[in-house]
Amino acid sequence: MYTQQVIDHFNNPRNVGAIPDADGIGTIGDPDCGDFIRIYIRVKNDRLEEVVFEACGCPASIATTSILTELAQGKTVDQAFAITEMDIVRALGGLPDPKIHCSNLGAAALRQAILYYRQGKKNEGREA
Ligand code: FES
Protein backbone atom coordinates (compact mmCIF):
# COMPACT_ATOMS: atom_id res chain seq x y z
CA MET A 1 0.00 0.00 0.00
CA TYR A 2 1.14 3.53 -0.77
CA THR A 3 1.04 6.22 1.92
CA GLN A 4 -1.18 9.28 1.50
CA GLN A 5 1.96 11.35 0.76
CA VAL A 6 2.90 9.05 -2.13
CA ILE A 7 -0.61 9.17 -3.56
CA ASP A 8 -0.71 12.97 -3.19
CA HIS A 9 2.67 13.49 -4.90
CA PHE A 10 1.71 11.09 -7.70
CA ASN A 11 -1.66 12.74 -8.30
CA ASN A 12 -0.31 16.29 -7.92
CA PRO A 13 3.40 16.17 -8.74
CA ARG A 14 5.24 19.33 -7.71
CA ASN A 15 7.73 21.21 -9.85
CA VAL A 16 7.08 19.45 -13.14
CA GLY A 17 8.62 21.06 -16.19
CA ALA A 18 11.85 21.99 -17.88
CA ILE A 19 14.34 24.85 -17.62
CA PRO A 20 15.63 25.63 -21.14
CA ASP A 21 18.76 27.41 -19.87
CA ALA A 22 19.32 25.23 -16.80
CA ASP A 23 22.64 25.32 -14.94
CA GLY A 24 22.62 21.52 -14.81
CA ILE A 25 20.59 18.66 -16.25
CA GLY A 26 20.60 15.01 -15.21
CA THR A 27 18.82 12.13 -16.90
CA ILE A 28 18.71 8.66 -15.42
CA GLY A 29 16.84 5.64 -16.72
CA ASP A 30 16.28 2.15 -15.37
CA PRO A 31 16.90 -0.34 -18.19
CA ASP A 32 14.94 -3.02 -16.32
CA CYS A 33 11.63 -1.18 -16.31
CA GLY A 34 12.22 1.49 -18.97
CA ASP A 35 11.37 4.39 -16.65
CA PHE A 36 13.41 7.59 -16.72
CA ILE A 37 13.63 10.89 -14.91
CA ARG A 38 15.21 14.15 -16.06
CA ILE A 39 16.00 16.89 -13.53
CA TYR A 40 16.85 20.50 -14.31
CA ILE A 41 18.48 22.80 -11.75
CA ARG A 42 19.02 26.51 -11.55
CA VAL A 43 21.71 27.60 -9.08
CA LYS A 44 22.14 31.02 -7.50
CA ASN A 45 24.66 31.92 -4.80
CA ASP A 46 25.51 28.21 -4.33
CA ARG A 47 21.87 27.31 -3.64
CA LEU A 48 19.38 25.38 -5.74
CA GLU A 49 16.99 28.16 -6.61
CA GLU A 50 14.84 25.97 -8.88
CA VAL A 51 14.55 22.20 -9.28
CA VAL A 52 12.07 20.78 -11.79
CA PHE A 53 11.62 17.44 -13.47
CA GLU A 54 10.19 15.50 -16.38
CA ALA A 55 9.28 11.85 -15.95
CA CYS A 56 8.24 8.81 -17.84
CA GLY A 57 7.85 6.44 -14.97
CA CYS A 58 5.85 4.49 -12.45
CA PRO A 59 3.80 6.17 -9.70
CA ALA A 60 6.58 5.66 -7.13
CA SER A 61 9.25 7.22 -9.36
CA ILE A 62 7.05 10.26 -9.96
CA ALA A 63 6.11 10.66 -6.28
CA THR A 64 9.70 10.25 -5.09
CA THR A 65 11.05 12.75 -7.61
CA SER A 66 8.27 15.21 -6.82
CA ILE A 67 9.13 15.25 -3.12
CA LEU A 68 12.85 15.29 -3.96
CA THR A 69 12.38 18.60 -5.77
CA GLU A 70 10.82 20.00 -2.60
CA LEU A 71 13.62 18.62 -0.42
CA ALA A 72 16.33 20.03 -2.71
CA GLN A 73 14.92 23.46 -3.40
CA GLY A 74 16.70 26.15 -1.38
CA LYS A 75 19.47 23.80 -0.23
CA THR A 76 23.12 24.48 -0.91
CA VAL A 77 24.60 22.47 -3.76
CA ASP A 78 26.47 20.26 -1.27
CA GLN A 79 23.37 19.68 0.87
CA ALA A 80 21.28 18.77 -2.17
CA PHE A 81 23.98 16.41 -3.43
CA ALA A 82 23.89 14.62 -0.07
CA ILE A 83 20.14 13.84 -0.17
CA THR A 84 19.81 10.05 -0.09
CA GLU A 85 17.22 7.67 -1.41
CA MET A 86 16.27 6.89 2.20
CA ASP A 87 15.75 10.62 2.93
CA ILE A 88 13.22 10.58 0.10
CA VAL A 89 11.51 7.40 1.28
CA ARG A 90 11.26 8.78 4.83
CA ALA A 91 9.81 12.07 3.59
CA LEU A 92 7.02 10.09 1.92
CA GLY A 93 6.28 8.09 5.05
CA GLY A 94 7.70 4.95 3.48
CA LEU A 95 7.37 2.93 0.28
CA PRO A 96 6.47 -0.73 -0.26
CA ASP A 97 9.71 -2.76 -0.35
CA PRO A 98 9.43 -3.68 -4.05
CA LYS A 99 9.21 0.04 -4.90
CA ILE A 100 12.15 1.32 -2.84
CA HIS A 101 14.41 1.14 -5.90
CA CYS A 102 12.15 3.66 -7.69
CA SER A 103 13.53 6.38 -5.42
CA ASN A 104 16.98 5.84 -6.98
CA LEU A 105 16.10 7.47 -10.28
CA GLY A 106 15.33 10.99 -9.07
CA ALA A 107 18.18 11.02 -6.55
CA ALA A 108 20.67 9.85 -9.18
CA ALA A 109 19.37 12.34 -11.75
CA LEU A 110 19.77 15.20 -9.25
CA ARG A 111 23.34 14.13 -8.45
CA GLN A 112 24.13 13.94 -12.16
CA ALA A 113 22.69 17.43 -12.74
CA ILE A 114 24.84 18.77 -9.89
CA LEU A 115 27.95 17.03 -11.22
CA TYR A 116 27.42 18.57 -14.66
CA TYR A 117 26.80 21.95 -13.02
CA ARG A 118 30.08 21.65 -11.10
CA GLN A 119 31.91 20.73 -14.31
CA GLY A 120 30.32 23.62 -16.19
CA LYS A 121 28.62 21.22 -18.61
CA LYS A 122 25.18 22.75 -18.57
CA ASN A 123 23.50 20.68 -21.26
CA GLU A 124 25.48 17.48 -20.96
CA GLY A 125 22.78 15.60 -19.04
CA ARG A 126 20.06 16.29 -21.56
CA GLU A 127 20.88 13.30 -23.74
CA ALA A 128 22.15 10.89 -21.10
FE1 FES B 1 10.72 1.59 -12.76
FE2 FES B 1 9.52 2.28 -10.50
S1 FES B 1 9.23 0.47 -11.66
S2 FES B 1 11.24 3.22 -11.45
mmCIF file of N, CA and C and ligand atoms in Angstrom:
data_model
loop_
_atom_site.group_PDB
_atom_site.id
_atom_site.type_symbol
_atom_site.label_atom_id
_atom_site.label_comp_id
_atom_site.label_asym_id
_atom_site.label_seq_id
_atom_site.Cartn_x
_atom_site.Cartn_y
_atom_site.Cartn_z
ATOM 1 N N MET A 1 0.838 -1.212 0.000
ATOM 2 C CA MET A 1 0.000 0.000 0.000
ATOM 3 C C MET A 1 0.873 1.262 0.000
ATOM 4 N N TYR A 2 0.451 2.234 -0.769
ATOM 5 C CA TYR A 2 1.141 3.526 -0.770
ATOM 6 C C TYR A 2 0.600 4.419 0.343
ATOM 7 N N THR A 3 1.482 5.252 0.911
ATOM 8 C CA THR A 3 1.044 6.222 1.916
ATOM 9 C C THR A 3 0.266 7.350 1.230
ATOM 10 N N GLN A 4 -0.435 8.122 2.038
ATOM 11 C CA GLN A 4 -1.176 9.277 1.504
ATOM 12 C C GLN A 4 -0.231 10.249 0.810
ATOM 13 N N GLN A 5 0.993 10.417 1.375
ATOM 14 C CA GLN A 5 1.957 11.347 0.757
ATOM 15 C C GLN A 5 2.344 10.885 -0.641
ATOM 16 N N VAL A 6 2.539 9.568 -0.797
ATOM 17 C CA VAL A 6 2.897 9.049 -2.126
ATOM 18 C C VAL A 6 1.759 9.300 -3.103
ATOM 19 N N ILE A 7 0.556 8.997 -2.676
ATOM 20 C CA ILE A 7 -0.610 9.174 -3.556
ATOM 21 C C ILE A 7 -0.767 10.648 -3.923
ATOM 22 N N ASP A 8 -0.578 11.529 -2.939
ATOM 23 C CA ASP A 8 -0.708 12.966 -3.188
ATOM 24 C C ASP A 8 0.344 13.439 -4.196
ATOM 25 N N HIS A 9 1.596 13.029 -3.993
ATOM 26 C CA HIS A 9 2.668 13.488 -4.895
ATOM 27 C C HIS A 9 2.543 12.870 -6.286
ATOM 28 N N PHE A 10 1.940 11.670 -6.375
ATOM 29 C CA PHE A 10 1.710 11.094 -7.701
ATOM 30 C C PHE A 10 0.570 11.818 -8.416
ATOM 31 N N ASN A 11 -0.507 12.083 -7.675
ATOM 32 C CA ASN A 11 -1.663 12.736 -8.300
ATOM 33 C C ASN A 11 -1.415 14.215 -8.588
ATOM 34 N N ASN A 12 -0.595 14.852 -7.764
ATOM 35 C CA ASN A 12 -0.307 16.289 -7.919
ATOM 36 C C ASN A 12 1.195 16.526 -7.845
ATOM 37 N N PRO A 13 1.939 16.033 -8.817
ATOM 38 C CA PRO A 13 3.396 16.174 -8.735
ATOM 39 C C PRO A 13 3.820 17.637 -8.730
ATOM 40 N N ARG A 14 4.741 17.963 -7.826
ATOM 41 C CA ARG A 14 5.244 19.329 -7.705
ATOM 42 C C ARG A 14 6.412 19.540 -8.661
ATOM 43 N N ASN A 15 6.541 20.785 -9.101
ATOM 44 C CA ASN A 15 7.731 21.208 -9.852
ATOM 45 C C ASN A 15 7.993 20.378 -11.111
ATOM 46 N N VAL A 16 6.936 20.147 -11.859
ATOM 47 C CA VAL A 16 7.077 19.445 -13.139
ATOM 48 C C VAL A 16 7.385 20.475 -14.221
ATOM 49 N N GLY A 17 8.312 20.154 -15.092
ATOM 50 C CA GLY A 17 8.617 21.060 -16.193
ATOM 51 C C GLY A 17 10.063 20.962 -16.606
ATOM 52 N N ALA A 18 10.483 21.956 -17.368
ATOM 53 C CA ALA A 18 11.851 21.989 -17.882
ATOM 54 C C ALA A 18 12.382 23.414 -17.740
ATOM 55 N N ILE A 19 13.698 23.534 -17.645
ATOM 56 C CA ILE A 19 14.343 24.854 -17.624
ATOM 57 C C ILE A 19 15.251 24.891 -18.859
ATOM 58 N N PRO A 20 14.854 25.644 -19.884
ATOM 59 C CA PRO A 20 15.629 25.633 -21.136
ATOM 60 C C PRO A 20 17.096 26.018 -20.942
ATOM 61 N N ASP A 21 17.371 26.979 -20.076
ATOM 62 C CA ASP A 21 18.755 27.413 -19.865
ATOM 63 C C ASP A 21 19.252 26.991 -18.482
ATOM 64 N N ALA A 22 18.955 25.742 -18.127
ATOM 65 C CA ALA A 22 19.322 25.229 -16.803
ATOM 66 C C ALA A 22 20.828 25.287 -16.573
ATOM 67 N N ASP A 23 21.208 25.366 -15.297
ATOM 68 C CA ASP A 23 22.635 25.321 -14.938
ATOM 69 C C ASP A 23 23.155 23.891 -14.899
ATOM 70 N N GLY A 24 22.229 22.926 -14.787
ATOM 71 C CA GLY A 24 22.617 21.519 -14.809
ATOM 72 C C GLY A 24 21.412 20.665 -15.141
ATOM 73 N N ILE A 25 21.658 19.581 -15.876
ATOM 74 C CA ILE A 25 20.588 18.655 -16.251
ATOM 75 C C ILE A 25 21.098 17.243 -15.995
ATOM 76 N N GLY A 26 20.235 16.416 -15.418
ATOM 77 C CA GLY A 26 20.602 15.014 -15.212
ATOM 78 C C GLY A 26 19.477 14.114 -15.666
ATOM 79 N N THR A 27 19.818 13.086 -16.419
ATOM 80 C CA THR A 27 18.817 12.133 -16.895
ATOM 81 C C THR A 27 19.260 10.733 -16.523
ATOM 82 N N ILE A 28 18.380 10.029 -15.828
ATOM 83 C CA ILE A 28 18.708 8.662 -15.421
ATOM 84 C C ILE A 28 17.541 7.745 -15.769
ATOM 85 N N GLY A 29 17.859 6.622 -16.389
ATOM 86 C CA GLY A 29 16.842 5.638 -16.718
ATOM 87 C C GLY A 29 17.163 4.300 -16.080
ATOM 88 N N ASP A 30 16.115 3.508 -15.895
ATOM 89 C CA ASP A 30 16.279 2.152 -15.374
ATOM 90 C C ASP A 30 16.021 1.187 -16.527
ATOM 91 N N PRO A 31 17.070 0.537 -17.027
ATOM 92 C CA PRO A 31 16.897 -0.342 -18.186
ATOM 93 C C PRO A 31 15.965 -1.511 -17.906
ATOM 94 N N ASP A 32 15.805 -1.875 -16.638
ATOM 95 C CA ASP A 32 14.945 -3.021 -16.319
ATOM 96 C C ASP A 32 13.471 -2.717 -16.546
ATOM 97 N N CYS A 33 13.062 -1.496 -16.186
ATOM 98 C CA CYS A 33 11.629 -1.177 -16.308
ATOM 99 C C CYS A 33 11.357 -0.152 -17.407
ATOM 100 N N GLY A 34 12.400 0.519 -17.899
ATOM 101 C CA GLY A 34 12.218 1.494 -18.974
ATOM 102 C C GLY A 34 11.851 2.882 -18.494
ATOM 103 N N ASP A 35 11.730 3.075 -17.180
ATOM 104 C CA ASP A 35 11.373 4.393 -16.653
ATOM 105 C C ASP A 35 12.577 5.320 -16.691
ATOM 106 N N PHE A 36 12.306 6.641 -16.842
ATOM 107 C CA PHE A 36 13.409 7.591 -16.722
ATOM 108 C C PHE A 36 12.928 8.914 -16.142
ATOM 109 N N ILE A 37 13.878 9.596 -15.540
ATOM 110 C CA ILE A 37 13.634 10.889 -14.909
ATOM 111 C C ILE A 37 14.680 11.862 -15.414
ATOM 112 N N ARG A 38 14.265 13.083 -15.716
ATOM 113 C CA ARG A 38 15.207 14.153 -16.062
ATOM 114 C C ARG A 38 14.981 15.310 -15.097
ATOM 115 N N ILE A 39 16.071 15.778 -14.488
ATOM 116 C CA ILE A 39 16.000 16.885 -13.527
ATOM 117 C C ILE A 39 16.797 18.068 -14.061
ATOM 118 N N TYR A 40 16.203 19.241 -13.920
ATOM 119 C CA TYR A 40 16.847 20.499 -14.306
ATOM 120 C C TYR A 40 17.061 21.322 -13.045
ATOM 121 N N ILE A 41 18.234 21.937 -12.914
ATOM 122 C CA ILE A 41 18.477 22.796 -11.749
ATOM 123 C C ILE A 41 18.931 24.186 -12.198
ATOM 124 N N ARG A 42 18.500 25.158 -11.404
ATOM 125 C CA ARG A 42 19.022 26.515 -11.548
ATOM 126 C C ARG A 42 19.682 26.871 -10.215
ATOM 127 N N VAL A 43 20.917 27.339 -10.285
ATOM 128 C CA VAL A 43 21.705 27.597 -9.084
ATOM 129 C C VAL A 43 21.987 29.087 -8.969
ATOM 130 N N LYS A 44 21.802 29.612 -7.756
ATOM 131 C CA LYS A 44 22.139 31.016 -7.501
ATOM 132 C C LYS A 44 22.791 31.101 -6.127
ATOM 133 N N ASN A 45 23.930 31.765 -6.060
ATOM 134 C CA ASN A 45 24.663 31.915 -4.797
ATOM 135 C C ASN A 45 24.848 30.572 -4.091
ATOM 136 N N ASP A 46 25.222 29.558 -4.842
ATOM 137 C CA ASP A 46 25.506 28.214 -4.330
ATOM 138 C C ASP A 46 24.272 27.489 -3.789
ATOM 139 N N ARG A 47 23.088 28.004 -4.067
ATOM 140 C CA ARG A 47 21.866 27.314 -3.636
ATOM 141 C C ARG A 47 21.025 26.919 -4.845
ATOM 142 N N LEU A 48 20.275 25.808 -4.680
ATOM 143 C CA LEU A 48 19.375 25.384 -5.742
ATOM 144 C C LEU A 48 18.129 26.266 -5.673
ATOM 145 N N GLU A 49 18.098 27.203 -6.594
ATOM 146 C CA GLU A 49 16.991 28.163 -6.614
ATOM 147 C C GLU A 49 15.748 27.521 -7.235
ATOM 148 N N GLU A 50 15.954 26.622 -8.196
ATOM 149 C CA GLU A 50 14.842 25.974 -8.877
ATOM 150 C C GLU A 50 15.239 24.542 -9.221
ATOM 151 N N VAL A 51 14.323 23.611 -8.952
ATOM 152 C CA VAL A 51 14.549 22.199 -9.278
ATOM 153 C C VAL A 51 13.250 21.678 -9.884
ATOM 154 N N VAL A 52 13.289 21.288 -11.141
ATOM 155 C CA VAL A 52 12.074 20.783 -11.790
ATOM 156 C C VAL A 52 12.410 19.478 -12.505
ATOM 157 N N PHE A 53 11.353 18.732 -12.857
ATOM 158 C CA PHE A 53 11.623 17.435 -13.471
ATOM 159 C C PHE A 53 10.606 17.066 -14.531
ATOM 160 N N GLU A 54 11.059 16.177 -15.421
ATOM 161 C CA GLU A 54 10.195 15.499 -16.378
ATOM 162 C C GLU A 54 10.339 14.013 -16.089
ATOM 163 N N ALA A 55 9.240 13.272 -16.290
ATOM 164 C CA ALA A 55 9.276 11.851 -15.955
ATOM 165 C C ALA A 55 8.501 11.030 -16.955
ATOM 166 N N CYS A 56 9.004 9.845 -17.177
ATOM 167 C CA CYS A 56 8.240 8.811 -17.844
ATOM 168 C C CYS A 56 8.446 7.600 -16.944
ATOM 169 N N GLY A 57 7.547 7.450 -15.961
ATOM 170 C CA GLY A 57 7.847 6.435 -14.968
ATOM 171 C C GLY A 57 6.632 5.967 -14.199
ATOM 172 N N CYS A 58 6.894 5.076 -13.283
ATOM 173 C CA CYS A 58 5.848 4.487 -12.455
ATOM 174 C C CYS A 58 5.399 5.496 -11.394
ATOM 175 N N PRO A 59 4.276 5.242 -10.732
ATOM 176 C CA PRO A 59 3.801 6.169 -9.699
ATOM 177 C C PRO A 59 4.851 6.458 -8.623
ATOM 178 N N ALA A 60 5.591 5.445 -8.197
ATOM 179 C CA ALA A 60 6.577 5.660 -7.130
ATOM 180 C C ALA A 60 7.729 6.537 -7.616
ATOM 181 N N SER A 61 8.147 6.387 -8.858
ATOM 182 C CA SER A 61 9.250 7.221 -9.355
ATOM 183 C C SER A 61 8.804 8.676 -9.471
ATOM 184 N N ILE A 62 7.563 8.894 -9.845
ATOM 185 C CA ILE A 62 7.052 10.264 -9.959
ATOM 186 C C ILE A 62 6.892 10.878 -8.570
ATOM 187 N N ALA A 63 6.311 10.137 -7.640
ATOM 188 C CA ALA A 63 6.110 10.665 -6.284
ATOM 189 C C ALA A 63 7.450 10.947 -5.601
ATOM 190 N N THR A 64 8.417 10.045 -5.767
ATOM 191 C CA THR A 64 9.696 10.247 -5.092
ATOM 192 C C THR A 64 10.453 11.435 -5.694
ATOM 193 N N THR A 65 10.351 11.617 -6.999
ATOM 194 C CA THR A 65 11.054 12.748 -7.608
ATOM 195 C C THR A 65 10.345 14.059 -7.271
ATOM 196 N N SER A 66 9.022 14.015 -7.204
ATOM 197 C CA SER A 66 8.272 15.212 -6.818
ATOM 198 C C SER A 66 8.711 15.700 -5.437
ATOM 199 N N ILE A 67 8.750 14.804 -4.475
ATOM 200 C CA ILE A 67 9.133 15.249 -3.123
ATOM 201 C C ILE A 67 10.621 15.597 -3.073
ATOM 202 N N LEU A 68 11.422 14.936 -3.899
ATOM 203 C CA LEU A 68 12.845 15.290 -3.959
ATOM 204 C C LEU A 68 13.024 16.752 -4.384
ATOM 205 N N THR A 69 12.228 17.205 -5.330
ATOM 206 C CA THR A 69 12.377 18.603 -5.773
ATOM 207 C C THR A 69 12.084 19.548 -4.609
ATOM 208 N N GLU A 70 11.133 19.164 -3.761
ATOM 209 C CA GLU A 70 10.820 19.999 -2.597
ATOM 210 C C GLU A 70 11.959 19.945 -1.574
ATOM 211 N N LEU A 71 12.519 18.761 -1.383
ATOM 212 C CA LEU A 71 13.621 18.622 -0.420
ATOM 213 C C LEU A 71 14.852 19.410 -0.879
ATOM 214 N N ALA A 72 15.087 19.443 -2.189
ATOM 215 C CA ALA A 72 16.329 20.027 -2.707
ATOM 216 C C ALA A 72 16.254 21.541 -2.867
ATOM 217 N N GLN A 73 15.066 22.038 -3.140
ATOM 218 C CA GLN A 73 14.919 23.463 -3.396
ATOM 219 C C GLN A 73 15.377 24.289 -2.190
ATOM 220 N N GLY A 74 16.223 25.276 -2.444
ATOM 221 C CA GLY A 74 16.699 26.153 -1.378
ATOM 222 C C GLY A 74 17.927 25.634 -0.647
ATOM 223 N N LYS A 75 18.274 24.365 -0.880
ATOM 224 C CA LYS A 75 19.466 23.804 -0.227
ATOM 225 C C LYS A 75 20.730 24.290 -0.946
ATOM 226 N N THR A 76 21.858 24.242 -0.224
ATOM 227 C CA THR A 76 23.121 24.484 -0.908
ATOM 228 C C THR A 76 23.377 23.318 -1.861
ATOM 229 N N VAL A 77 24.276 23.534 -2.791
ATOM 230 C CA VAL A 77 24.595 22.474 -3.756
ATOM 231 C C VAL A 77 25.093 21.226 -3.021
ATOM 232 N N ASP A 78 25.950 21.417 -2.020
ATOM 233 C CA ASP A 78 26.471 20.261 -1.270
ATOM 234 C C ASP A 78 25.356 19.544 -0.514
ATOM 235 N N GLN A 79 24.472 20.301 0.116
ATOM 236 C CA GLN A 79 23.373 19.677 0.867
ATOM 237 C C GLN A 79 22.458 18.888 -0.069
ATOM 238 N N ALA A 80 22.164 19.461 -1.219
ATOM 239 C CA ALA A 80 21.280 18.771 -2.171
ATOM 240 C C ALA A 80 21.947 17.501 -2.689
ATOM 241 N N PHE A 81 23.256 17.579 -2.928
ATOM 242 C CA PHE A 81 23.978 16.406 -3.435
ATOM 243 C C PHE A 81 23.935 15.263 -2.415
ATOM 244 N N ALA A 82 23.842 15.630 -1.135
ATOM 245 C CA ALA A 82 23.891 14.618 -0.072
ATOM 246 C C ALA A 82 22.529 13.988 0.232
ATOM 247 N N ILE A 83 21.462 14.433 -0.420
ATOM 248 C CA ILE A 83 20.145 13.835 -0.173
ATOM 249 C C ILE A 83 20.169 12.378 -0.645
ATOM 250 N N THR A 84 19.752 11.481 0.238
ATOM 251 C CA THR A 84 19.812 10.052 -0.090
ATOM 252 C C THR A 84 18.428 9.519 -0.473
ATOM 253 N N GLU A 85 18.467 8.341 -1.062
ATOM 254 C CA GLU A 85 17.218 7.670 -1.406
ATOM 255 C C GLU A 85 16.381 7.448 -0.148
ATOM 256 N N MET A 86 17.027 7.131 0.967
ATOM 257 C CA MET A 86 16.268 6.889 2.197
ATOM 258 C C MET A 86 15.686 8.182 2.764
ATOM 259 N N ASP A 87 16.348 9.330 2.551
ATOM 260 C CA ASP A 87 15.746 10.618 2.932
ATOM 261 C C ASP A 87 14.415 10.789 2.197
ATOM 262 N N ILE A 88 14.426 10.425 0.929
ATOM 263 C CA ILE A 88 13.222 10.576 0.100
ATOM 264 C C ILE A 88 12.124 9.633 0.584
ATOM 265 N N VAL A 89 12.493 8.396 0.824
ATOM 266 C CA VAL A 89 11.507 7.404 1.279
ATOM 267 C C VAL A 89 10.915 7.840 2.618
ATOM 268 N N ARG A 90 11.758 8.315 3.519
ATOM 269 C CA ARG A 90 11.262 8.778 4.831
ATOM 270 C C ARG A 90 10.307 9.949 4.671
ATOM 271 N N ALA A 91 10.649 10.881 3.781
ATOM 272 C CA ALA A 91 9.805 12.070 3.595
ATOM 273 C C ALA A 91 8.420 11.702 3.084
ATOM 274 N N LEU A 92 8.321 10.559 2.426
ATOM 275 C CA LEU A 92 7.022 10.092 1.917
ATOM 276 C C LEU A 92 6.315 9.171 2.899
ATOM 277 N N GLY A 93 6.906 8.981 4.075
ATOM 278 C CA GLY A 93 6.283 8.093 5.054
ATOM 279 C C GLY A 93 6.450 6.630 4.716
ATOM 280 N N GLY A 94 7.409 6.336 3.824
ATOM 281 C CA GLY A 94 7.704 4.947 3.479
ATOM 282 C C GLY A 94 7.231 4.603 2.082
ATOM 283 N N LEU A 95 7.768 3.486 1.584
ATOM 284 C CA LEU A 95 7.372 2.927 0.282
ATOM 285 C C LEU A 95 7.306 1.413 0.447
ATOM 286 N N PRO A 96 6.444 0.740 -0.290
ATOM 287 C CA PRO A 96 6.474 -0.732 -0.261
ATOM 288 C C PRO A 96 7.861 -1.220 -0.691
ATOM 289 N N ASP A 97 8.349 -2.262 -0.056
ATOM 290 C CA ASP A 97 9.710 -2.761 -0.349
ATOM 291 C C ASP A 97 10.016 -2.911 -1.841
ATOM 292 N N PRO A 98 9.098 -3.492 -2.621
ATOM 293 C CA PRO A 98 9.434 -3.677 -4.048
ATOM 294 C C PRO A 98 9.565 -2.361 -4.814
ATOM 295 N N LYS A 99 9.153 -1.241 -4.200
ATOM 296 C CA LYS A 99 9.212 0.044 -4.897
ATOM 297 C C LYS A 99 10.333 0.953 -4.383
ATOM 298 N N ILE A 100 11.077 0.486 -3.403
ATOM 299 C CA ILE A 100 12.154 1.323 -2.840
ATOM 300 C C ILE A 100 13.129 1.745 -3.943
ATOM 301 N N HIS A 101 13.422 0.834 -4.846
ATOM 302 C CA HIS A 101 14.406 1.141 -5.898
ATOM 303 C C HIS A 101 13.961 2.306 -6.784
ATOM 304 N N CYS A 102 12.658 2.577 -6.827
ATOM 305 C CA CYS A 102 12.147 3.656 -7.688
ATOM 306 C C CYS A 102 12.643 5.027 -7.213
ATOM 307 N N SER A 103 13.028 5.106 -5.941
ATOM 308 C CA SER A 103 13.530 6.380 -5.418
ATOM 309 C C SER A 103 14.952 6.655 -5.913
ATOM 310 N N ASN A 104 15.605 5.649 -6.500
ATOM 311 C CA ASN A 104 16.976 5.836 -6.978
ATOM 312 C C ASN A 104 17.046 6.788 -8.169
ATOM 313 N N LEU A 105 16.008 6.743 -9.017
ATOM 314 C CA LEU A 105 16.098 7.474 -10.280
ATOM 315 C C LEU A 105 16.231 8.974 -10.057
ATOM 316 N N GLY A 106 15.302 9.545 -9.287
ATOM 317 C CA GLY A 106 15.333 10.991 -9.066
ATOM 318 C C GLY A 106 16.602 11.416 -8.353
ATOM 319 N N ALA A 107 16.986 10.664 -7.321
ATOM 320 C CA ALA A 107 18.181 11.015 -6.551
ATOM 321 C C ALA A 107 19.419 10.979 -7.451
ATOM 322 N N ALA A 108 19.507 9.958 -8.284
ATOM 323 C CA ALA A 108 20.670 9.849 -9.178
ATOM 324 C C ALA A 108 20.647 10.946 -10.242
ATOM 325 N N ALA A 109 19.465 11.279 -10.741
ATOM 326 C CA ALA A 109 19.368 12.343 -11.754
ATOM 327 C C ALA A 109 19.774 13.687 -11.150
ATOM 328 N N LEU A 110 19.377 13.935 -9.899
ATOM 329 C CA LEU A 110 19.773 15.196 -9.250
ATOM 330 C C LEU A 110 21.292 15.249 -9.074
ATOM 331 N N ARG A 111 21.877 14.133 -8.627
ATOM 332 C CA ARG A 111 23.341 14.129 -8.452
ATOM 333 C C ARG A 111 24.049 14.355 -9.790
ATOM 334 N N GLN A 112 23.513 13.749 -10.839
ATOM 335 C CA GLN A 112 24.134 13.943 -12.156
ATOM 336 C C GLN A 112 24.025 15.406 -12.596
ATOM 337 N N ALA A 113 22.866 16.015 -12.366
ATOM 338 C CA ALA A 113 22.687 17.428 -12.736
ATOM 339 C C ALA A 113 23.690 18.295 -11.969
ATOM 340 N N ILE A 114 23.897 17.989 -10.698
ATOM 341 C CA ILE A 114 24.839 18.773 -9.888
ATOM 342 C C ILE A 114 26.278 18.545 -10.379
ATOM 343 N N LEU A 115 26.600 17.303 -10.717
ATOM 344 C CA LEU A 115 27.953 17.026 -11.225
ATOM 345 C C LEU A 115 28.212 17.813 -12.503
ATOM 346 N N TYR A 116 27.237 17.813 -13.418
ATOM 347 C CA TYR A 116 27.422 18.570 -14.658
ATOM 348 C C TYR A 116 27.511 20.061 -14.370
ATOM 349 N N TYR A 117 26.718 20.526 -13.408
ATOM 350 C CA TYR A 117 26.804 21.947 -13.020
ATOM 351 C C TYR A 117 28.218 22.262 -12.533
ATOM 352 N N ARG A 118 28.737 21.403 -11.664
ATOM 353 C CA ARG A 118 30.077 21.646 -11.103
ATOM 354 C C ARG A 118 31.153 21.626 -12.188
ATOM 355 N N GLN A 119 30.930 20.818 -13.226
ATOM 356 C CA GLN A 119 31.909 20.731 -14.311
ATOM 357 C C GLN A 119 31.676 21.783 -15.386
ATOM 358 N N GLY A 120 30.625 22.591 -15.204
ATOM 359 C CA GLY A 120 30.319 23.624 -16.185
ATOM 360 C C GLY A 120 29.742 23.077 -17.474
ATOM 361 N N LYS A 121 29.192 21.854 -17.415
ATOM 362 C CA LYS A 121 28.621 21.224 -18.614
ATOM 363 C C LYS A 121 27.097 21.301 -18.538
ATOM 364 N N LYS A 122 26.596 22.478 -18.806
ATOM 365 C CA LYS A 122 25.176 22.748 -18.573
ATOM 366 C C LYS A 122 24.225 21.777 -19.246
ATOM 367 N N ASN A 123 24.470 21.465 -20.490
ATOM 368 C CA ASN A 123 23.502 20.683 -21.261
ATOM 369 C C ASN A 123 23.876 19.222 -21.402
ATOM 370 N N GLU A 124 24.964 18.835 -20.748
ATOM 371 C CA GLU A 124 25.477 17.477 -20.956
ATOM 372 C C GLU A 124 24.460 16.401 -20.574
ATOM 373 N N GLY A 125 23.695 16.649 -19.528
ATOM 374 C CA GLY A 125 22.781 15.603 -19.037
ATOM 375 C C GLY A 125 21.491 15.487 -19.807
ATOM 376 N N ARG A 126 21.317 16.316 -20.823
ATOM 377 C CA ARG A 126 20.058 16.294 -21.563
ATOM 378 C C ARG A 126 19.874 14.991 -22.351
ATOM 379 N N GLU A 127 20.977 14.473 -22.866
ATOM 380 C CA GLU A 127 20.876 13.297 -23.738
ATOM 381 C C GLU A 127 21.280 12.015 -23.038
ATOM 382 N N ALA A 128 21.638 12.077 -21.787
ATOM 383 C CA ALA A 128 22.148 10.890 -21.096
ATOM 384 C C ALA A 128 21.140 9.752 -21.095
HETATM 385 FE FE1 FES B 1 10.721 1.594 -12.764
HETATM 386 FE FE2 FES B 1 9.524 2.281 -10.499
HETATM 387 S S1 FES B 1 9.229 0.468 -11.664
HETATM 388 S S2 FES B 1 11.236 3.225 -11.451
#
